mmCIF file of C-alpha atoms in Angstrom:
data_model
loop_
_atom_site.group_PDB
_atom_site.id
_atom_site.type_symbol
_atom_site.label_atom_id
_atom_site.label_comp_id
_atom_site.label_asym_id
_atom_site.label_seq_id
_atom_site.Cartn_x
_atom_site.Cartn_y
_atom_site.Cartn_z
ATOM 1 C CA MET A 1 -11.437 103.036 -10.859
ATOM 2 C CA PRO A 2 -10.629 99.867 -12.863
ATOM 3 C CA PHE A 3 -9.064 101.800 -15.773
ATOM 4 C CA VAL A 4 -5.700 103.503 -15.271
ATOM 5 C CA LEU A 5 -3.658 105.550 -17.750
ATOM 6 C CA LYS A 6 -0.244 104.105 -18.527
ATOM 7 C CA LYS A 7 2.413 105.974 -20.468
ATOM 8 C CA PHE A 8 4.350 104.314 -23.332
ATOM 9 C CA SER A 9 7.265 105.674 -25.377
ATOM 10 C CA VAL A 10 6.649 105.498 -29.134
ATOM 11 C CA LYS A 11 8.140 106.824 -32.378
ATOM 12 C CA LYS A 12 6.608 110.096 -33.521
ATOM 13 C CA GLY A 13 5.073 109.975 -37.017
ATOM 14 C CA LYS A 14 4.426 106.231 -37.034
ATOM 15 C CA LYS A 15 0.893 104.943 -37.600
ATOM 16 C CA ILE A 16 -0.700 104.409 -34.204
ATOM 17 C CA GLN A 17 -1.895 100.871 -34.919
ATOM 18 C CA ILE A 18 1.591 99.836 -36.097
ATOM 19 C CA ALA A 19 3.175 101.370 -33.010
ATOM 20 C CA LEU A 20 0.814 99.487 -30.704
ATOM 21 C CA MET A 21 1.860 96.201 -32.305
ATOM 22 C CA GLN A 22 5.592 96.881 -32.743
ATOM 23 C CA GLU A 23 6.477 99.063 -29.771
ATOM 24 C CA VAL A 24 3.844 98.142 -27.187
ATOM 25 C CA ALA A 25 3.800 94.474 -28.327
ATOM 26 C CA LEU A 26 0.019 94.193 -28.622
ATOM 27 C CA LYS A 27 -1.688 91.650 -30.832
ATOM 28 C CA PRO A 28 -3.442 93.186 -33.878
ATOM 29 C CA ARG A 29 -6.951 92.511 -32.566
ATOM 30 C CA ASN A 30 -6.096 93.964 -29.149
ATOM 31 C CA ALA A 31 -4.640 97.097 -30.735
ATOM 32 C CA SER A 32 -7.747 97.524 -32.892
ATOM 33 C CA ARG A 33 -10.030 96.967 -29.909
ATOM 34 C CA LEU A 34 -8.275 99.592 -27.785
ATOM 35 C CA LEU A 35 -8.437 102.122 -30.625
ATOM 36 C CA ALA A 36 -12.092 101.352 -31.313
ATOM 37 C CA LYS A 37 -12.911 101.923 -27.641
ATOM 38 C CA SER A 38 -10.978 105.230 -27.552
ATOM 39 C CA ARG A 39 -8.505 103.939 -24.980
ATOM 40 C CA VAL A 40 -5.345 105.089 -26.783
ATOM 41 C CA LEU A 41 -4.721 108.771 -26.070
ATOM 42 C CA ASP A 42 -2.307 111.553 -27.047
ATOM 43 C CA MET A 43 -0.575 113.867 -24.579
ATOM 44 C CA LYS A 44 -3.727 116.023 -24.420
ATOM 45 C CA LYS A 45 -5.697 112.904 -23.399
ATOM 46 C CA GLU A 46 -7.597 112.887 -26.693
ATOM 47 C CA PRO A 47 -8.209 109.501 -28.363
ATOM 48 C CA TYR A 48 -6.295 108.430 -31.463
ATOM 49 C CA LEU A 49 -8.177 107.306 -34.552
ATOM 50 C CA LEU A 50 -7.424 103.951 -36.166
ATOM 51 C CA SER A 51 -5.061 105.131 -38.942
ATOM 52 C CA GLU A 52 -3.798 108.333 -37.314
ATOM 53 C CA GLU A 53 -0.085 109.145 -37.039
ATOM 54 C CA ILE A 54 1.531 109.571 -33.636
ATOM 55 C CA LYS A 55 1.938 113.234 -32.685
ATOM 56 C CA ASP A 56 4.382 112.976 -29.785
ATOM 57 C CA ASP A 57 7.080 110.768 -28.308
ATOM 58 C CA PHE A 58 4.672 108.950 -26.032
ATOM 59 C CA ILE A 59 1.063 107.819 -25.789
ATOM 60 C CA TYR A 60 -1.321 106.937 -22.980
ATOM 61 C CA ILE A 61 -3.319 103.717 -22.905
ATOM 62 C CA ALA A 62 -6.288 103.259 -20.592
ATOM 63 C CA LEU A 63 -5.750 99.736 -19.258
ATOM 64 C CA PHE A 64 -8.002 97.709 -17.016
ATOM 65 C CA GLU A 65 -6.554 96.903 -13.591
ATOM 66 C CA GLY A 66 -8.715 94.744 -11.387
ATOM 67 C CA HIS A 67 -9.272 95.499 -7.727
ATOM 68 C CA SER A 68 -10.962 93.368 -5.107
ATOM 69 C CA ARG A 69 -13.934 93.962 -2.854
ATOM 70 C CA GLY A 70 -13.427 90.671 -1.076
ATOM 71 C CA LEU A 71 -15.086 88.245 -3.502
ATOM 72 C CA LYS A 72 -12.983 85.094 -3.771
ATOM 73 C CA PRO A 73 -13.309 82.261 -6.310
ATOM 74 C CA LEU A 74 -15.476 79.364 -5.209
ATOM 75 C CA VAL A 75 -12.890 76.858 -6.428
ATOM 76 C CA VAL A 76 -9.586 77.046 -8.325
ATOM 77 C CA PHE A 77 -8.074 74.383 -10.589
ATOM 78 C CA GLU A 78 -4.856 74.384 -12.614
ATOM 79 C CA ASP A 79 -6.339 75.916 -15.786
ATOM 80 C CA PHE A 80 -9.571 77.510 -14.649
ATOM 81 C CA ALA A 81 -11.552 78.791 -11.694
ATOM 82 C CA ILE A 82 -15.217 79.231 -10.809
ATOM 83 C CA PHE A 83 -16.751 82.261 -9.140
ATOM 84 C CA ASP A 84 -20.073 82.192 -7.292
ATOM 85 C CA LYS A 85 -21.281 85.605 -8.471
ATOM 86 C CA PRO A 86 -23.689 87.557 -6.261
ATOM 87 C CA SER A 87 -26.716 89.293 -7.744
ATOM 88 C CA ASN A 88 -26.405 92.868 -9.044
ATOM 89 C CA LEU A 89 -22.817 92.419 -10.194
ATOM 90 C CA MET A 90 -21.970 92.840 -13.883
ATOM 91 C CA ILE A 91 -19.541 90.428 -15.501
ATOM 92 C CA HIS A 92 -17.770 93.146 -17.518
ATOM 93 C CA PRO A 93 -17.538 96.931 -17.135
ATOM 94 C CA ILE A 94 -19.817 98.663 -19.641
ATOM 95 C CA SER A 95 -17.743 101.858 -19.698
ATOM 96 C CA LYS A 96 -14.764 103.558 -18.083
ATOM 97 C CA LYS A 97 -17.171 104.820 -15.420
ATOM 98 C CA THR A 98 -18.073 101.310 -14.224
ATOM 99 C CA SER A 99 -16.559 101.245 -10.749
ATOM 100 C CA TYR A 100 -16.666 97.479 -10.171
ATOM 101 C CA SER A 101 -17.485 94.259 -12.017
ATOM 102 C CA LEU A 102 -16.655 90.565 -11.740
ATOM 103 C CA LEU A 103 -13.757 91.196 -14.128
ATOM 104 C CA ASP A 104 -12.126 93.203 -11.325
ATOM 105 C CA GLU A 105 -12.010 90.108 -9.143
ATOM 106 C CA ILE A 106 -10.961 87.866 -12.033
ATOM 107 C CA ARG A 107 -7.994 90.073 -12.925
ATOM 108 C CA PHE A 108 -7.130 90.813 -9.292
ATOM 109 C CA HIS A 109 -6.849 87.114 -8.432
ATOM 110 C CA PHE A 110 -5.492 85.712 -11.711
ATOM 111 C CA GLY A 111 -3.921 88.500 -13.787
ATOM 112 C CA ASP A 112 -4.476 90.084 -17.193
ATOM 113 C CA LYS A 113 -4.733 86.826 -19.148
ATOM 114 C CA ALA A 114 -7.743 85.508 -17.216
ATOM 115 C CA ASN A 115 -11.289 85.983 -18.477
ATOM 116 C CA GLN A 116 -14.781 84.580 -18.151
ATOM 117 C CA ALA A 117 -15.787 81.814 -20.574
ATOM 118 C CA HIS A 118 -19.503 82.707 -20.635
ATOM 119 C CA ARG A 119 -21.937 85.295 -19.289
ATOM 120 C CA ILE A 120 -24.922 85.501 -17.003
ATOM 121 C CA ASP A 121 -27.090 88.571 -16.445
ATOM 122 C CA ALA A 122 -26.000 91.084 -13.809
ATOM 123 C CA GLU A 123 -28.955 90.264 -11.527
ATOM 124 C CA THR A 124 -28.602 86.504 -11.970
ATOM 125 C CA SER A 125 -26.486 85.030 -9.186
ATOM 126 C CA GLY A 126 -24.413 81.886 -9.390
ATOM 127 C CA LEU A 127 -21.633 80.081 -11.211
ATOM 128 C CA VAL A 128 -19.288 81.734 -13.701
ATOM 129 C CA LEU A 129 -16.470 79.713 -15.276
ATOM 130 C CA VAL A 130 -13.155 81.546 -15.777
ATOM 131 C CA GLY A 131 -10.174 80.524 -17.916
ATOM 132 C CA LEU A 132 -6.795 81.485 -16.452
ATOM 133 C CA THR A 133 -5.167 81.930 -19.869
ATOM 134 C CA GLU A 134 -6.464 83.097 -23.239
ATOM 135 C CA LYS A 135 -6.060 79.603 -24.710
ATOM 136 C CA VAL A 136 -8.058 77.970 -21.907
ATOM 137 C CA THR A 137 -10.745 80.669 -22.013
ATOM 138 C CA ASN A 138 -11.196 80.142 -25.759
ATOM 139 C CA ALA A 139 -11.457 76.369 -25.287
ATOM 140 C CA LEU A 140 -14.051 76.751 -22.524
ATOM 141 C CA ALA A 141 -15.987 79.357 -24.518
ATOM 142 C CA THR A 142 -16.101 76.956 -27.463
ATOM 143 C CA MET A 143 -17.445 74.286 -25.114
ATOM 144 C CA PHE A 144 -20.310 76.622 -24.221
ATOM 145 C CA GLU A 145 -20.975 77.510 -27.851
ATOM 146 C CA LYS A 146 -21.225 73.818 -28.710
ATOM 147 C CA LYS A 147 -23.434 73.126 -25.647
ATOM 148 C CA GLU A 148 -20.960 70.544 -24.348
ATOM 149 C CA TYR A 149 -22.002 71.035 -20.733
ATOM 150 C CA LYS A 150 -24.919 70.584 -18.343
ATOM 151 C CA LYS A 151 -26.310 73.572 -16.493
ATOM 152 C CA SER A 152 -29.288 74.097 -14.225
ATOM 153 C CA TYR A 153 -30.832 77.127 -12.564
ATOM 154 C CA LEU A 154 -32.991 77.803 -9.540
ATOM 155 C CA ALA A 155 -35.737 80.417 -9.602
ATOM 156 C CA ILE A 156 -38.489 81.723 -7.356
ATOM 157 C CA VAL A 157 -41.624 82.191 -9.437
ATOM 158 C CA GLU A 158 -45.117 83.499 -8.870
ATOM 159 C CA GLY A 159 -47.887 80.971 -8.260
ATOM 160 C CA LYS A 160 -47.894 77.221 -7.750
ATOM 161 C CA VAL A 161 -46.117 75.095 -10.344
ATOM 162 C CA GLU A 162 -48.098 71.867 -10.323
ATOM 163 C CA LYS A 163 -45.938 69.504 -12.341
ATOM 164 C CA GLU A 164 -42.741 68.962 -14.277
ATOM 165 C CA LEU A 165 -42.917 70.074 -17.897
ATOM 166 C CA THR A 166 -40.934 71.083 -20.964
ATOM 167 C CA ILE A 167 -41.502 74.569 -22.382
ATOM 168 C CA ASP A 168 -40.944 74.448 -26.138
ATOM 169 C CA LYS A 169 -41.620 77.937 -27.490
ATOM 170 C CA ASN A 170 -39.657 79.826 -30.107
ATOM 171 C CA LEU A 171 -38.331 83.253 -29.170
ATOM 172 C CA LYS A 172 -37.880 86.501 -31.088
ATOM 173 C CA LYS A 173 -37.280 90.176 -30.339
ATOM 174 C CA GLU A 174 -40.501 91.736 -29.098
ATOM 175 C CA GLY A 175 -39.950 94.743 -31.342
ATOM 176 C CA LYS A 176 -41.786 97.257 -29.187
ATOM 177 C CA THR A 177 -40.821 99.948 -26.663
ATOM 178 C CA ILE A 178 -38.372 97.895 -24.570
ATOM 179 C CA GLY A 179 -35.640 96.913 -27.023
ATOM 180 C CA VAL A 180 -34.105 94.093 -24.959
ATOM 181 C CA ARG A 181 -37.388 92.264 -24.441
ATOM 182 C CA MET A 182 -37.869 88.879 -26.067
ATOM 183 C CA ALA A 183 -41.237 87.265 -26.786
ATOM 184 C CA THR A 184 -42.564 83.821 -27.591
ATOM 185 C CA CYS A 185 -43.718 83.281 -31.171
ATOM 186 C CA GLU A 186 -44.987 80.700 -33.644
ATOM 187 C CA GLN A 187 -42.823 77.714 -34.571
ATOM 188 C CA ASP A 188 -42.115 79.145 -38.034
ATOM 189 C CA GLU A 189 -40.771 82.375 -36.476
ATOM 190 C CA GLY A 190 -37.837 83.271 -34.241
ATOM 191 C CA LYS A 191 -35.405 80.710 -32.836
ATOM 192 C CA SER A 192 -36.076 77.317 -31.309
ATOM 193 C CA SER A 193 -36.013 77.524 -27.493
ATOM 194 C CA ILE A 194 -36.526 74.700 -24.997
ATOM 195 C CA THR A 195 -36.487 74.759 -21.184
ATOM 196 C CA HIS A 196 -37.180 71.878 -18.786
ATOM 197 C CA LEU A 197 -39.022 72.954 -15.623
ATOM 198 C CA LYS A 198 -39.238 70.986 -12.363
ATOM 199 C CA PRO A 199 -41.108 72.203 -9.264
ATOM 200 C CA LEU A 200 -39.194 71.763 -5.985
ATOM 201 C CA LYS A 201 -41.212 73.507 -3.247
ATOM 202 C CA TYR A 202 -44.326 75.641 -2.838
ATOM 203 C CA ASN A 203 -44.770 78.430 -0.284
ATOM 204 C CA GLU A 204 -48.518 78.685 0.230
ATOM 205 C CA THR A 205 -48.297 81.820 2.378
ATOM 206 C CA LYS A 206 -46.518 83.786 -0.345
ATOM 207 C CA ASN A 207 -47.997 81.835 -3.278
ATOM 208 C CA ILE A 208 -44.566 81.308 -4.799
ATOM 209 C CA SER A 209 -42.701 78.242 -6.048
ATOM 210 C CA LEU A 210 -39.039 77.261 -6.006
ATOM 211 C CA VAL A 211 -38.243 75.583 -9.326
ATOM 212 C CA GLU A 212 -35.285 74.017 -11.097
ATOM 213 C CA LEU A 213 -34.701 74.866 -14.747
ATOM 214 C CA VAL A 214 -32.540 73.225 -17.391
ATOM 215 C CA PRO A 215 -32.210 75.322 -20.566
ATOM 216 C CA ILE A 216 -31.607 73.059 -23.568
ATOM 217 C CA THR A 217 -30.979 76.071 -25.784
ATOM 218 C CA GLY A 218 -29.331 79.321 -24.729
ATOM 219 C CA ARG A 219 -31.376 82.248 -26.039
ATOM 220 C CA GLN A 220 -31.406 85.745 -24.600
ATOM 221 C CA HIS A 221 -33.644 85.887 -21.499
ATOM 222 C CA GLN A 222 -34.899 82.394 -22.381
ATOM 223 C CA ILE A 223 -35.749 81.229 -18.864
ATOM 224 C CA ARG A 224 -37.393 84.535 -17.954
ATOM 225 C CA VAL A 225 -39.565 84.654 -21.083
ATOM 226 C CA HIS A 226 -40.543 80.982 -20.919
ATOM 227 C CA LEU A 227 -41.630 81.231 -17.287
ATOM 228 C CA TYR A 228 -43.576 84.435 -17.911
ATOM 229 C CA SER A 229 -45.258 82.837 -20.950
ATOM 230 C CA ILE A 230 -46.773 80.067 -18.787
ATOM 231 C CA GLY A 231 -47.962 82.423 -16.042
ATOM 232 C CA HIS A 232 -45.078 81.939 -13.614
ATOM 233 C CA ARG A 233 -43.058 85.153 -13.827
ATOM 234 C CA ILE A 234 -39.787 85.184 -11.880
ATOM 235 C CA VAL A 235 -40.188 87.198 -8.685
ATOM 236 C CA GLY A 236 -38.371 90.513 -8.991
ATOM 237 C CA ASP A 237 -38.124 90.478 -12.803
ATOM 238 C CA PRO A 238 -37.867 94.157 -13.841
ATOM 239 C CA ILE A 239 -38.495 93.564 -17.560
ATOM 240 C CA TYR A 240 -41.138 90.857 -18.000
ATOM 241 C CA GLY A 241 -44.704 91.030 -16.713
ATOM 242 C CA ILE A 242 -44.524 94.700 -15.736
ATOM 243 C CA ASP A 243 -45.469 97.987 -17.397
ATOM 244 C CA ASP A 244 -43.173 99.628 -19.943
ATOM 245 C CA ASN A 245 -42.492 102.675 -17.775
ATOM 246 C CA THR A 246 -41.096 100.557 -14.949
ATOM 247 C CA ALA A 247 -38.995 98.467 -17.330
ATOM 248 C CA GLU A 248 -37.617 101.554 -19.047
ATOM 249 C CA ALA A 249 -36.811 103.207 -15.707
ATOM 250 C CA TYR A 250 -34.977 100.061 -14.620
ATOM 251 C CA LEU A 251 -32.904 99.941 -17.812
ATOM 252 C CA ASN A 252 -32.108 103.644 -17.494
ATOM 253 C CA LYS A 253 -31.104 103.112 -13.841
ATOM 254 C CA THR A 254 -33.697 105.641 -12.648
ATOM 255 C CA LEU A 255 -36.064 103.179 -10.953
ATOM 256 C CA ASP A 256 -36.527 103.934 -7.257
ATOM 257 C CA SER A 257 -35.804 100.952 -4.994
ATOM 258 C CA LYS A 258 -39.195 101.090 -3.298
ATOM 259 C CA GLU A 259 -40.956 101.373 -6.635
ATOM 260 C CA ARG A 260 -38.923 98.425 -7.882
ATOM 261 C CA ILE A 261 -40.111 96.254 -4.986
ATOM 262 C CA ASN A 262 -43.722 97.405 -5.325
ATOM 263 C CA ASN A 263 -43.851 96.779 -9.074
ATOM 264 C CA THR A 264 -41.762 93.612 -9.436
ATOM 265 C CA GLY A 265 -42.101 91.902 -6.056
ATOM 266 C CA SER A 266 -38.473 92.162 -4.955
ATOM 267 C CA TYR A 267 -35.264 94.188 -5.018
ATOM 268 C CA ARG A 268 -33.607 91.627 -7.346
ATOM 269 C CA LEU A 269 -34.310 88.966 -9.944
ATOM 270 C CA TRP A 270 -34.575 85.609 -8.159
ATOM 271 C CA LEU A 271 -32.694 83.487 -10.677
ATOM 272 C CA GLN A 272 -29.521 81.552 -9.896
ATOM 273 C CA ALA A 273 -27.068 79.593 -12.051
ATOM 274 C CA ASN A 274 -26.917 76.754 -9.559
ATOM 275 C CA TYR A 275 -25.167 73.771 -11.171
ATOM 276 C CA LEU A 276 -22.513 73.296 -13.848
ATOM 277 C CA GLU A 277 -21.145 70.019 -15.217
ATOM 278 C CA PHE A 278 -18.562 69.653 -17.966
ATOM 279 C CA GLU A 279 -15.596 67.578 -19.103
ATOM 280 C CA TYR A 280 -12.120 69.078 -19.404
ATOM 281 C CA LYS A 281 -8.995 67.090 -20.305
ATOM 282 C CA GLY A 282 -10.769 63.828 -19.584
ATOM 283 C CA VAL A 283 -12.030 64.854 -16.143
ATOM 284 C CA ILE A 284 -15.728 65.467 -15.404
ATOM 285 C CA TYR A 285 -16.383 68.435 -13.107
ATOM 286 C CA LYS A 286 -19.657 68.862 -11.195
ATOM 287 C CA ILE A 287 -20.011 72.160 -9.340
ATOM 288 C CA TYR A 288 -22.895 73.484 -7.221
ATOM 289 C CA SER A 289 -23.366 77.073 -6.094
ATOM 290 C CA LYS A 290 -22.970 77.655 -2.356
ATOM 291 C CA ASN A 291 -25.069 80.827 -2.415
ATOM 292 C CA ASN A 292 -28.082 80.154 -0.164
ATOM 293 C CA ASP A 293 -29.835 83.508 -0.630
ATOM 294 C CA ILE A 294 -32.509 82.044 -2.876
ATOM 295 C CA TYR A 295 -33.461 79.416 -0.288
ATOM 296 C CA LYS A 296 -33.592 82.030 2.456
ATOM 297 C CA GLU A 297 -35.784 84.342 0.372
ATOM 298 C CA PHE A 298 -38.151 81.511 -0.497
ATOM 299 C CA SER A 299 -38.551 80.391 3.119
ATOM 300 C CA ASN A 300 -38.789 83.797 4.830
#
């Protein structure tokens, strides 16, 4: 398990948040985060509340300790590294019960100060940029927030994409049964969303296309919604272009693997973060994914 209980000596009667900062040497925001996530426990293994006084001479803290399943970084530089994430791997654990995530590998290889600078969906494969210190991670995350980078994706989509085009459709929450679904909307609604689409290859036997995508904006599920909106749903998409029951079963992790393939076209979402270009300390970095699964799937 990635979370382990560690025992710390503290002064009985002191406010728990103060003790975490003074005696465990945590930063205020880290102390608050651990308390909010119920990871600071008394001797009975019951979580402390934010302003509660310490009941004993020690406390337990559930701390994340990364372990490896053999995934190594694609490339490592002085201040940051890049992982080539496989599909069906979450970036972060969603609870204490999450047995494995990319954060395990990040912390295993680079220690507690390392973290990812941005996110991609669990089923999306490809490049994830990791800062090796908190300062570097914050700088890289700011770079992503300001869109000071170039990124492109590969996807396998249904049907034949005839020509290069720009999809300019605003997005908003669908507001129906599936809460995470986004939908295209009128220009005076939602948020501006733009994706450039370029066809690369067409497989006539399967009636699928391999396409390159450059998202100009970075909205939730932007590429998936835009492709679905023009009749080229991503193969294997378990949320868009399928019935609500299948989507809900997928989100609840109750969808049978065979049913998933029958209803979506594949066991995974065929979307890959394939290229990343950015400038850091005056040097321009251009990185391509080395994961060839998407090419193999398209050609088979």
